[in-house]
């Protein structure tokens, strides 16, 4: 055997956890997200016999869609009509189910969500995501929304959540009116400049 010849290294198995948001804001994206989850799980199973995936759906609770090691035979359809976002608990279930913190395999967490969460929900989920990334697990966020709000890191407790921008079709709110004293001062200024024959600036 030629010692200078490059040796082929076996591809490590994959560990993929898929978390699907089924809250009401995701209703329009339910069908494409279900298809995407099935494609990711099927592709993972074809890479290596030892590869494993698991899929959970979450709103205020977490529901198992496919269990670890079981490849879905077809697309699992679901309805997105729930309330709340238990993404942190969904990540915990997937981390334990497919060993996302355990080295020795290619690890990936897939999150399908628009990211519109209560600040507390987002902070808890972001802590899990940050811990997984530090442990070497990749994170893929599938938004299916033109203006998503993924949570890559916990927000500062001292900084308020930034307001969501107005959609193009909506008009922004009018500017606030000046206080009464300022309005009287403005009227006096306009009267004075008119009597002096000057054009107000």
Short mmCIF file of N, CA, C and O in Angstrom, two decimals, residues 45-97:
data_model
loop_
_atom_site.label_atom_id
_atom_site.label_comp_id
_atom_site.label_asym_id
_atom_site.label_seq_id
_atom_site.Cartn_x
_atom_site.Cartn_y
_atom_site.Cartn_z
N UNK A 45 -31.55 9.70 6.76
CA UNK A 45 -31.58 8.23 6.84
C UNK A 45 -30.81 7.59 5.69
O UNK A 45 -30.26 6.48 5.84
N UNK A 46 -30.73 8.25 4.55
CA UNK A 46 -30.04 7.68 3.39
C UNK A 46 -28.52 7.87 3.44
O UNK A 46 -27.81 7.23 2.67
N UNK A 47 -28.04 8.74 4.32
CA UNK A 47 -26.60 9.00 4.36
C UNK A 47 -25.82 7.87 5.01
O UNK A 47 -24.72 7.55 4.58
N UNK A 48 -26.38 7.27 6.05
CA UNK A 48 -25.66 6.24 6.80
C UNK A 48 -26.67 5.41 7.58
O UNK A 48 -27.62 5.97 8.14
N UNK A 49 -26.49 4.09 7.67
CA UNK A 49 -27.45 3.27 8.43
C UNK A 49 -27.52 3.64 9.90
O UNK A 49 -28.54 3.38 10.56
N UNK A 50 -26.43 4.22 10.43
CA UNK A 50 -26.41 4.57 11.84
C UNK A 50 -26.92 5.98 12.12
O UNK A 50 -26.95 6.40 13.28
N UNK A 51 -27.30 6.71 11.09
CA UNK A 51 -27.82 8.05 11.29
C UNK A 51 -29.23 7.98 11.90
O UNK A 51 -29.99 7.06 11.62
N UNK A 52 -29.53 8.99 12.73
CA UNK A 52 -30.83 9.00 13.40
C UNK A 52 -31.42 10.40 13.35
O UNK A 52 -30.71 11.39 13.43
N UNK A 53 -32.73 10.44 13.23
CA UNK A 53 -33.46 11.71 13.29
C UNK A 53 -34.65 11.56 14.23
O UNK A 53 -35.08 10.45 14.55
N UNK A 54 -35.15 12.71 14.67
CA UNK A 54 -36.39 12.75 15.44
C UNK A 54 -37.05 14.09 15.14
O UNK A 54 -36.38 15.10 14.95
N UNK A 55 -38.38 14.09 15.10
CA UNK A 55 -39.14 15.29 14.81
C UNK A 55 -40.19 15.50 15.88
O UNK A 55 -40.90 14.56 16.25
N UNK A 56 -40.29 16.74 16.37
CA UNK A 56 -41.34 17.08 17.33
C UNK A 56 -42.05 18.34 16.84
O UNK A 56 -41.48 19.17 16.13
N UNK A 57 -43.31 18.46 17.20
CA UNK A 57 -44.09 19.68 16.95
C UNK A 57 -44.31 20.36 18.29
O UNK A 57 -44.47 19.70 19.32
N UNK A 58 -44.34 21.68 18.27
CA UNK A 58 -44.51 22.40 19.54
C UNK A 58 -45.39 23.63 19.36
O UNK A 58 -45.35 24.31 18.34
N UNK A 59 -46.21 23.87 20.35
CA UNK A 59 -46.88 25.15 20.57
C UNK A 59 -46.74 25.40 22.07
O UNK A 59 -45.62 25.65 22.53
N UNK A 60 -47.83 25.32 22.87
CA UNK A 60 -47.66 25.40 24.31
C UNK A 60 -47.17 24.08 24.89
O UNK A 60 -46.73 24.03 26.04
N UNK A 61 -47.25 23.01 24.10
CA UNK A 61 -46.78 21.69 24.50
C UNK A 61 -45.90 21.11 23.39
O UNK A 61 -45.78 21.69 22.31
N UNK A 62 -45.30 19.96 23.67
CA UNK A 62 -44.41 19.30 22.70
C UNK A 62 -45.02 17.94 22.35
O UNK A 62 -45.38 17.16 23.23
N UNK A 63 -45.13 17.66 21.04
CA UNK A 63 -45.71 16.41 20.56
C UNK A 63 -44.72 15.72 19.64
O UNK A 63 -44.17 16.34 18.72
N UNK A 64 -44.47 14.43 19.88
CA UNK A 64 -43.57 13.67 19.02
C UNK A 64 -44.22 13.38 17.69
O UNK A 64 -45.37 12.92 17.63
N UNK A 65 -43.49 13.64 16.60
CA UNK A 65 -43.96 13.34 15.25
C UNK A 65 -43.31 12.04 14.75
O UNK A 65 -43.99 11.13 14.28
N UNK A 66 -41.99 11.98 14.82
CA UNK A 66 -41.27 10.74 14.52
C UNK A 66 -40.28 10.50 15.65
O UNK A 66 -39.59 11.42 16.10
N UNK A 67 -40.19 9.26 16.11
CA UNK A 67 -39.31 8.91 17.21
C UNK A 67 -37.89 8.65 16.71
O UNK A 67 -37.69 8.37 15.52
N UNK A 68 -36.89 8.76 17.59
CA UNK A 68 -35.50 8.56 17.16
C UNK A 68 -35.29 7.21 16.48
O UNK A 68 -35.75 6.17 16.96
N UNK A 69 -34.62 7.27 15.33
CA UNK A 69 -34.30 6.05 14.61
C UNK A 69 -35.37 5.56 13.66
O UNK A 69 -35.13 4.61 12.91
N UNK A 70 -36.53 6.20 13.65
CA UNK A 70 -37.60 5.78 12.77
C UNK A 70 -37.72 6.78 11.61
O UNK A 70 -37.95 7.96 11.84
N UNK A 71 -37.57 6.29 10.41
CA UNK A 71 -37.68 7.15 9.23
C UNK A 71 -39.13 7.23 8.80
O UNK A 71 -39.79 6.19 8.60
N UNK A 72 -39.69 8.43 8.66
CA UNK A 72 -41.10 8.53 8.25
C UNK A 72 -41.30 8.00 6.84
O UNK A 72 -40.53 8.31 5.92
N UNK A 73 -42.33 7.20 6.64
CA UNK A 73 -42.61 6.64 5.32
C UNK A 73 -43.28 7.65 4.41
O UNK A 73 -43.21 7.54 3.18
N UNK A 74 -43.91 8.66 4.99
CA UNK A 74 -44.60 9.67 4.19
C UNK A 74 -44.59 10.98 4.95
O UNK A 74 -44.17 11.05 6.11
N UNK A 75 -45.05 12.03 4.29
CA UNK A 75 -45.12 13.34 4.92
C UNK A 75 -46.21 13.33 6.00
O UNK A 75 -47.35 12.93 5.74
N UNK A 76 -45.84 13.70 7.20
CA UNK A 76 -46.80 13.79 8.30
C UNK A 76 -47.44 15.17 8.30
O UNK A 76 -46.79 16.17 8.65
N UNK A 77 -48.69 15.24 7.90
CA UNK A 77 -49.38 16.52 7.85
C UNK A 77 -49.87 16.91 9.24
O UNK A 77 -50.17 16.05 10.07
N UNK A 78 -49.92 18.21 9.49
CA UNK A 78 -50.40 18.70 10.77
C UNK A 78 -51.06 20.05 10.57
O UNK A 78 -50.90 20.70 9.53
N UNK A 79 -51.80 20.48 11.57
CA UNK A 79 -52.45 21.79 11.54
C UNK A 79 -51.76 22.71 12.54
O UNK A 79 -51.47 22.31 13.67
N UNK A 80 -51.49 23.94 12.11
CA UNK A 80 -50.85 24.92 12.97
C UNK A 80 -51.92 25.85 13.53
O UNK A 80 -52.24 26.89 12.94
N UNK A 81 -52.49 25.49 14.66
CA UNK A 81 -53.56 26.27 15.27
C UNK A 81 -53.34 26.49 16.76
O UNK A 81 -54.23 26.97 17.45
N UNK A 82 -52.15 26.15 17.26
CA UNK A 82 -51.92 26.19 18.69
C UNK A 82 -51.59 27.58 19.21
O UNK A 82 -51.49 28.55 18.46
N UNK A 83 -51.38 27.64 20.52
CA UNK A 83 -51.00 28.86 21.21
C UNK A 83 -49.70 28.61 21.98
O UNK A 83 -49.46 27.51 22.47
N UNK A 84 -48.86 29.65 22.09
CA UNK A 84 -47.62 29.51 22.85
C UNK A 84 -46.51 28.88 22.04
O UNK A 84 -46.74 28.37 20.93
N UNK A 85 -45.31 28.90 22.61
CA UNK A 85 -44.13 28.39 21.91
C UNK A 85 -43.18 27.73 22.90
O UNK A 85 -42.40 28.42 23.57
N UNK A 86 -43.25 26.42 23.02
CA UNK A 86 -42.39 25.67 23.92
C UNK A 86 -41.15 25.17 23.19
O UNK A 86 -40.82 23.97 23.22
N UNK A 87 -40.45 26.08 22.51
CA UNK A 87 -39.27 25.66 21.75
C UNK A 87 -38.17 25.15 22.67
O UNK A 87 -37.47 24.20 22.32
N UNK A 88 -37.99 25.77 23.82
CA UNK A 88 -36.94 25.31 24.74
C UNK A 88 -37.17 23.85 25.13
O UNK A 88 -36.24 23.02 25.12
N UNK A 89 -38.42 23.51 25.46
CA UNK A 89 -38.73 22.13 25.82
C UNK A 89 -38.59 21.19 24.62
O UNK A 89 -38.18 20.03 24.78
N UNK A 90 -38.94 21.68 23.42
CA UNK A 90 -38.76 20.87 22.22
C UNK A 90 -37.27 20.56 21.99
O UNK A 90 -36.90 19.43 21.63
N UNK A 91 -36.43 21.56 22.19
CA UNK A 91 -34.98 21.35 22.02
C UNK A 91 -34.47 20.36 23.04
O UNK A 91 -33.64 19.50 22.74
N UNK A 92 -34.95 20.46 24.29
CA UNK A 92 -34.53 19.51 25.33
C UNK A 92 -34.89 18.08 24.93
O UNK A 92 -34.09 17.15 25.11
N UNK A 93 -36.10 17.89 24.40
CA UNK A 93 -36.53 16.55 24.00
C UNK A 93 -35.67 16.00 22.86
O UNK A 93 -35.27 14.82 22.87
N UNK A 94 -35.37 16.84 21.88
CA UNK A 94 -34.54 16.40 20.76
C UNK A 94 -33.10 16.17 21.18
O UNK A 94 -32.45 15.22 20.70
N UNK A 95 -32.59 17.00 22.06
CA UNK A 95 -31.22 16.84 22.54
C UNK A 95 -31.05 15.49 23.22
O UNK A 95 -30.06 14.79 23.01
N UNK A 96 -32.02 15.14 24.05
CA UNK A 96 -31.96 13.84 24.72
C UNK A 96 -32.24 12.69 23.77
O UNK A 96 -31.64 11.61 23.87
N UNK A 97 -33.14 12.89 22.80
CA UNK A 97 -33.56 11.79 21.93
C UNK A 97 -32.51 11.36 20.93
O UNK A 97 -32.37 10.16 20.65
#
